[in-house]
Short mmCIF file of C-alpha atoms and ligand atoms in Angstrom, two decimals:
data_model
loop_
_atom_site.label_atom_id
_atom_site.label_comp_id
_atom_site.label_asym_id
_atom_site.label_seq_id
_atom_site.Cartn_x
_atom_site.Cartn_y
_atom_site.Cartn_z
CA UNK J 1 -0.24 9.51 -4.73
CA UNK J 2 -0.54 11.29 -1.40
CA UNK J 3 1.52 10.13 1.60
CA UNK J 4 -0.28 7.78 3.96
CA UNK J 5 0.62 8.53 7.61
CA UNK J 6 1.48 5.64 9.40
CA UNK J 7 1.67 5.04 13.21
CA UNK J 8 4.43 2.93 14.77
CA UNK J 9 4.79 4.58 18.30
CA UNK J 10 3.08 2.07 20.70
CA UNK J 11 3.49 -0.69 18.27
CA UNK J 12 6.09 -3.39 18.55
CA UNK J 13 9.49 -2.46 16.75
CA UNK J 14 12.20 -4.87 15.47
CA UNK J 15 15.61 -3.57 15.18
CA UNK J 16 18.83 -5.14 14.08
CA UNK J 17 22.22 -3.87 14.85
CA UNK J 18 20.80 -2.29 18.08
CA UNK J 19 24.00 -2.53 20.07
CA UNK J 20 25.30 0.76 18.78
CA UNK J 21 25.02 3.86 16.80
CA UNK J 22 21.58 4.32 14.77
CA UNK J 23 20.26 1.06 15.87
CA UNK J 24 20.74 1.83 19.59
CA UNK J 25 19.37 5.40 19.22
CA UNK J 26 16.26 3.96 17.29
CA UNK J 27 15.76 1.49 20.13
CA UNK J 28 16.19 4.25 22.87
CA UNK J 29 13.75 6.69 21.11
CA UNK J 30 10.84 4.17 20.07
CA UNK J 31 11.13 2.61 23.35
CA UNK J 32 10.50 6.25 24.86
CA UNK J 33 7.39 6.23 22.44
CA UNK J 34 5.95 3.26 24.18
CA UNK J 35 7.11 0.80 21.67
CA UNK J 36 8.18 -2.71 23.01
CA UNK J 37 11.39 -3.37 21.10
CA UNK J 38 12.88 -6.55 19.78
CA UNK J 39 16.67 -5.73 19.57
CA UNK J 40 19.24 -7.90 17.83
CA UNK J 41 23.06 -7.68 17.29
CA UNK J 42 26.17 -9.86 17.11
CA UNK J 43 27.53 -7.65 19.86
CA UNK J 44 26.14 -9.13 23.27
CA UNK J 45 27.65 -6.86 25.60
CA UNK J 46 26.40 -3.80 23.64
CA UNK J 47 23.02 -5.26 23.34
CA UNK J 48 22.73 -5.70 27.03
CA UNK J 49 23.97 -2.04 27.51
CA UNK J 50 21.25 -0.86 24.93
CA UNK J 51 18.59 -3.01 27.01
CA UNK J 52 19.85 -1.31 30.13
CA UNK J 53 19.04 2.22 28.64
CA UNK J 54 15.43 1.54 27.57
CA UNK J 55 12.14 2.60 29.43
CA UNK J 56 9.91 -0.18 28.20
CA UNK J 57 9.84 -4.02 27.43
CA UNK J 58 12.44 -5.60 25.25
CA UNK J 59 13.45 -8.90 23.88
CA UNK J 60 17.09 -9.28 23.45
CA UNK J 61 18.56 -11.63 20.98
CA UNK J 62 22.42 -12.10 20.02
CA UNK J 63 21.92 -12.86 16.13
CA UNK J 64 23.97 -12.68 13.07
CA UNK J 65 21.78 -11.17 10.38
CA UNK J 66 23.71 -13.18 7.57
CA UNK J 67 22.35 -16.46 9.10
CA UNK J 68 18.99 -16.62 7.31
CA UNK J 69 17.87 -19.57 9.57
CA UNK J 70 18.65 -17.63 12.80
CA UNK J 71 16.90 -14.54 11.54
CA UNK J 72 13.68 -16.76 10.87
CA UNK J 73 14.06 -18.16 14.36
CA UNK J 74 14.14 -14.62 15.80
CA UNK J 75 11.18 -13.59 13.71
CA UNK J 76 9.10 -16.64 15.35
CA UNK J 77 10.41 -15.85 18.86
CA UNK J 78 9.24 -12.10 18.28
CA UNK J 79 5.90 -13.35 17.00
CA UNK J 80 5.26 -15.25 20.20
CA UNK J 81 6.71 -12.32 22.40
CA UNK J 82 5.19 -9.14 20.74
CA UNK J 83 2.81 -7.55 23.22
CA UNK J 84 1.57 -5.43 20.41
CA UNK J 85 1.35 -5.78 16.61
CA UNK J 86 4.64 -5.20 14.75
CA UNK J 87 4.70 -1.67 13.68
CA UNK J 88 8.06 -1.52 12.00
CA UNK J 89 11.07 -3.79 11.23
CA UNK J 90 14.35 -1.95 10.87
CA UNK J 91 17.02 -3.95 9.09
CA UNK J 92 19.67 -1.63 10.19
CA UNK J 93 22.73 -3.86 10.98
CA UNK J 94 25.58 -2.99 8.64
CA UNK J 95 29.53 -3.01 8.37
CA UNK J 96 32.00 -1.10 6.59
CA UNK J 97 34.87 -1.99 4.22
CA UNK J 98 37.57 0.50 2.81
CA UNK J 99 39.54 -0.74 -0.26
CA UNK J 100 39.96 -0.19 -3.99
CA UNK J 101 38.56 -2.90 -6.34
CA UNK J 102 42.30 -3.54 -7.57
CA UNK J 103 43.46 -4.43 -4.05
CA UNK J 104 40.14 -5.94 -2.49
CA UNK J 105 39.99 -8.93 -0.19
CA UNK J 106 37.23 -11.05 -1.48
CA UNK J 107 36.62 -12.20 2.01
CA UNK J 108 36.02 -8.86 3.22
CA UNK J 109 33.77 -7.76 0.47
CA UNK J 110 31.64 -11.03 0.95
CA UNK J 111 31.67 -10.28 4.73
CA UNK J 112 30.17 -7.05 4.05
CA UNK J 113 27.74 -8.14 1.16
CA UNK J 114 26.47 -10.92 3.46
CA UNK J 115 25.58 -8.46 6.22
CA UNK J 116 24.61 -5.29 4.53
CA UNK J 117 22.62 -6.84 1.62
CA UNK J 118 21.65 -10.49 2.54
CA UNK J 119 21.00 -9.37 6.23
CA UNK J 120 18.53 -7.14 4.93
CA UNK J 121 16.92 -9.77 2.58
CA UNK J 122 16.90 -12.05 5.50
CA UNK J 123 15.37 -9.80 7.91
CA UNK J 124 12.76 -8.86 5.33
CA UNK J 125 11.90 -12.32 4.07
CA UNK J 126 11.53 -13.46 8.03
CA UNK J 127 9.21 -10.66 9.12
CA UNK J 128 7.25 -9.90 5.86
CA UNK J 129 4.79 -12.83 6.14
CA UNK J 130 3.93 -11.39 9.81
CA UNK J 131 3.30 -7.89 8.40
CA UNK J 132 1.29 -9.45 5.51
CA UNK J 133 -0.88 -11.50 7.90
CA UNK J 134 -1.55 -8.18 10.20
CA UNK J 135 -1.94 -6.28 6.86
CA UNK J 136 -0.06 -3.55 8.85
CA UNK J 137 3.46 -2.42 9.34
CA UNK J 138 6.52 -1.20 7.73
CA UNK J 139 9.88 -2.69 6.52
CA UNK J 140 12.62 -0.03 6.91
CA UNK J 141 15.67 -1.07 5.19
CA UNK J 142 18.99 0.89 5.76
CA UNK J 143 20.77 1.88 2.56
CA UNK J 144 23.18 5.07 2.68
CA UNK J 145 24.13 8.03 0.63
CA UNK J 146 26.42 5.57 -0.92
CA UNK J 147 23.36 3.84 -2.19
CA UNK J 148 22.84 7.10 -4.32
CA UNK J 149 26.32 7.92 -5.64
CA UNK J 150 29.58 5.52 -6.10
CA UNK J 151 32.65 6.33 -4.34
CA UNK J 152 36.21 5.40 -4.70
CA UNK J 153 37.25 2.85 -2.27
CA UNK J 154 33.65 1.95 -1.24
CA UNK J 155 32.90 -0.47 -4.03
CA UNK J 156 31.64 -3.20 -1.84
CA UNK J 157 29.76 -1.01 0.49
CA UNK J 158 28.08 1.03 -2.41
CA UNK J 159 27.11 -1.83 -4.39
CA UNK J 160 25.43 -3.56 -1.11
CA UNK J 161 23.64 -0.17 -0.46
CA UNK J 162 22.20 0.10 -4.15
CA UNK J 163 21.20 -3.43 -3.83
CA UNK J 164 19.33 -2.58 -0.67
CA UNK J 165 17.81 0.39 -2.51
CA UNK J 166 16.63 -1.76 -5.44
CA UNK J 167 15.37 -4.60 -3.36
CA UNK J 168 13.23 -2.34 -1.18
CA UNK J 169 11.94 -0.23 -4.21
CA UNK J 170 10.84 -3.44 -5.85
CA UNK J 171 9.19 -4.71 -2.76
CA UNK J 172 7.42 -1.40 -2.28
CA UNK J 173 5.85 -1.65 -5.65
CA UNK J 174 4.62 -5.27 -4.64
CA UNK J 175 3.08 -4.01 -1.54
CA UNK J 176 0.86 -1.42 -3.25
CA UNK J 177 -2.66 -1.54 -2.17
CA UNK J 178 -1.89 -3.40 0.90
CA UNK J 179 -1.47 -2.14 4.55
CA UNK J 180 2.23 -3.02 4.44
CA UNK J 181 4.90 -0.55 3.09
CA UNK J 182 8.64 -0.76 2.49
CA UNK J 183 10.95 2.36 3.21
CA UNK J 184 14.48 2.99 2.19
CA UNK J 185 16.62 4.99 4.67
CA UNK J 186 19.77 7.08 3.13
CA UNK J 187 21.98 8.35 6.00
CA UNK J 188 24.63 10.95 5.30
CA UNK J 189 27.47 10.89 7.72
CA UNK J 190 26.31 9.89 11.29
CA UNK J 191 28.72 9.91 14.28
CA UNK J 192 28.80 6.02 14.91
CA UNK J 193 31.24 3.22 15.25
CA UNK J 194 30.85 2.10 11.69
CA UNK J 195 34.17 3.06 10.60
CA UNK J 196 35.92 2.13 13.71
CA UNK J 197 34.24 -1.42 13.47
CA UNK J 198 35.02 -1.75 9.81
CA UNK J 199 37.74 -3.53 7.65
CA UNK J 200 40.11 -1.00 6.14
CA UNK J 201 42.76 -1.81 3.77
CA UNK J 202 45.68 0.44 4.22
CA UNK J 203 47.48 1.80 0.82
CA UNK J 204 51.11 2.64 0.83
CA UNK J 205 51.25 6.38 1.39
CA UNK J 206 47.57 6.44 1.98
CA UNK J 207 45.88 7.27 5.31
CA UNK J 208 45.96 5.04 8.32
CA UNK J 209 42.76 3.39 9.72
CA UNK J 210 43.21 5.52 12.62
CA UNK J 211 43.37 8.60 10.47
CA UNK J 212 40.16 7.65 8.80
CA UNK J 213 38.36 6.99 11.89
CA UNK J 214 39.44 10.56 13.10
CA UNK J 215 38.41 12.36 9.81
CA UNK J 216 34.91 10.44 9.75
CA UNK J 217 34.22 11.62 13.25
CA UNK J 218 34.94 15.17 12.05
CA UNK J 219 33.02 14.94 8.96
CA UNK J 220 29.93 13.06 10.37
CA UNK J 221 27.44 15.76 10.64
CA UNK J 222 24.69 13.91 12.45
CA UNK J 223 24.47 12.41 15.71
CA UNK J 224 22.64 9.08 16.14
CA UNK J 225 19.71 10.40 18.35
CA UNK J 226 19.08 13.01 15.87
CA UNK J 227 19.17 10.33 13.04
CA UNK J 228 16.82 8.23 14.88
CA UNK J 229 14.47 11.05 15.19
CA UNK J 230 14.48 11.78 11.53
CA UNK J 231 13.80 8.04 10.70
CA UNK J 232 10.85 7.71 13.22
CA UNK J 233 9.24 10.94 12.07
CA UNK J 234 9.95 9.96 8.35
CA UNK J 235 8.33 6.66 8.83
CA UNK J 236 5.34 8.01 10.55
CA UNK J 237 4.92 10.92 7.90
CA UNK J 238 4.42 8.06 5.36
CA UNK J 239 7.76 8.69 3.50
CA UNK J 240 8.94 5.99 0.99
CA UNK J 241 12.74 7.17 1.14
CA UNK J 242 14.11 9.03 4.10
CA UNK J 243 17.26 11.23 3.83
CA UNK J 244 19.23 11.68 7.04
CA UNK J 245 21.36 14.92 7.41
CA UNK J 246 22.01 17.81 5.30
CA UNK J 247 24.70 16.16 3.72
CA UNK J 248 22.21 13.43 2.50
CA UNK J 249 20.17 16.17 0.70
CA UNK J 250 23.58 17.31 -1.13
CA UNK J 251 24.28 13.58 -2.25
CA UNK J 252 20.79 13.27 -3.53
CA UNK J 253 20.66 16.55 -5.38
CA UNK J 254 24.12 15.69 -7.11
CA UNK J 255 23.18 12.31 -8.06
CA UNK J 256 20.19 13.83 -9.91
CA UNK J 257 21.61 16.90 -11.34
CA UNK J 258 25.13 15.38 -12.24
CA UNK J 259 24.66 11.64 -12.38
CA UNK J 260 28.19 11.10 -14.21
CA UNK J 261 29.88 14.09 -12.66
CA UNK J 262 28.91 14.25 -9.20
CA UNK J 263 32.35 13.32 -7.72
CA UNK J 264 33.88 16.44 -9.16
CA UNK J 265 32.04 18.37 -6.50
CA UNK J 266 32.28 15.58 -3.89
CA UNK J 267 35.99 15.47 -4.29
CA UNK J 268 36.29 19.23 -3.68
CA UNK J 269 33.94 19.12 -0.79
CA UNK J 270 35.95 16.10 0.53
CA UNK J 271 39.41 18.06 0.50
CA UNK J 272 37.79 21.03 2.25
CA UNK J 273 36.20 18.82 5.07
CA UNK J 274 39.53 16.88 5.29
CA UNK J 275 41.63 20.07 5.91
CA UNK J 276 39.16 21.37 8.33
CA UNK J 277 39.18 17.68 10.25
CA UNK J 278 43.15 17.74 10.25
CA UNK J 279 43.16 21.40 11.79
N1 LIG Y 301 27.36 6.07 10.27
C1 LIG Y 301 27.16 6.59 9.19
O1 LIG Y 301 27.51 7.59 8.65
C2 LIG Y 301 26.13 5.79 8.28
C3 LIG Y 301 25.85 6.43 6.84
C4 LIG Y 301 25.09 5.76 6.02
C5 LIG Y 301 24.36 4.33 6.35
N2 LIG Y 301 24.84 3.88 7.59
C6 LIG Y 301 24.26 2.41 7.76
O2 LIG Y 301 23.55 2.64 9.13
C7 LIG Y 301 23.41 1.30 9.85
C8 LIG Y 301 23.86 1.41 10.98
O3 LIG Y 301 25.12 1.75 11.31
P1 LIG Y 301 25.79 2.64 12.20
O4 LIG Y 301 26.51 3.86 11.68
O5 LIG Y 301 24.96 2.87 13.48
O6 LIG Y 301 27.14 1.83 12.77
P2 LIG Y 301 27.61 1.06 14.12
O7 LIG Y 301 28.84 0.31 13.65
O8 LIG Y 301 27.59 1.92 15.26
O9 LIG Y 301 26.32 0.18 14.33
C9 LIG Y 301 26.10 -1.09 13.64
C10 LIG Y 301 25.68 -2.29 14.49
O10 LIG Y 301 25.61 -3.64 13.44
C11 LIG Y 301 26.15 -4.66 14.21
N3 LIG Y 301 26.37 -5.67 13.37
C12 LIG Y 301 27.33 -5.69 12.64
N4 LIG Y 301 27.44 -6.88 11.96
C13 LIG Y 301 26.14 -7.59 12.37
C14 LIG Y 301 25.71 -8.84 12.13
N5 LIG Y 301 26.31 -9.87 11.19
N6 LIG Y 301 24.62 -9.14 12.47
C15 LIG Y 301 24.17 -8.31 13.45
N7 LIG Y 301 24.50 -7.08 13.91
C16 LIG Y 301 25.64 -6.83 13.12
C17 LIG Y 301 27.23 -4.16 15.10
O11 LIG Y 301 27.55 -4.84 15.91
C18 LIG Y 301 26.74 -2.82 15.40
O12 LIG Y 301 26.18 -2.86 16.79
C19 LIG Y 301 24.29 0.56 8.80
O13 LIG Y 301 23.51 -0.23 8.03
C20 LIG Y 301 25.09 1.45 8.02
O14 LIG Y 301 25.69 0.86 7.09
C21 LIG Y 301 25.65 4.31 8.52
#
């Protein structure tokens, strides 16, 4: 099936997790492409800073995406406010947890699943009826390269991101033949606050959280504004699956070529990158 180009520039965009990182960069980029933007986040100050950096109209909402009722309320507010039809809903808010399965703190894992998976489901359910009524618009759900491969110490994150992929792929098939579509985004490392803001269980003899934050900053290949440009262009090009950054292409290829052995290669690459980060 040929890819159908979509226009989201100039339409209203909804972005969760817009107080930082990729969400903030998406808000800034889309605003500069004449999109009125409805931005939501738990971080009120960060959201205000994002709003102050925008070029056009914005609706700012302090919101926890894991609260289904609050997300539905937000959708009703956006419907009232939107100066243009809704072009895209970016279910982008997310958090990180680092821990082995053996030592996992169930509260931390549930915190992550409620935001990274149920937050995406809540955003989709709240806005989908509006898009279906318009018979236009795109649901853009953020997974990760960790939604393509499993990584040690990342069981909660990977399972949520695999779930986002499965949920969005199913939705995409349901929407065939309509004017509405569903897209999955798989970023590789993007230099944001995701690790700094995450919950990390330090193992005896293992790296400290500060070390992991430093390593991540050294290994993240893509800057948030570049990630936002790739996502914006990918959605408008009609892609169903958007890979963000050169490392995302590597993860994708490895997952296909060596579905049970990919970690042999990733471990080797990780060790080299760690050494580079340390120097
Ligand atoms: N940075 C990366 O390398 C990377 C890689 C793959 C996927 N991702 C995904 O990209 C998305 C954006 O992350 P980022 O890297 O920009 O991180 P970030 O920490 O810079 O931004 C995430 C934003 O989500 C917000 N948030 C957290 N919990 C929330 C909640 N309950 N309700 C509403 N907002 C909430 C945070 O306050 C923050 O502003 C996430 O889904 C993340 O999992 C990031």
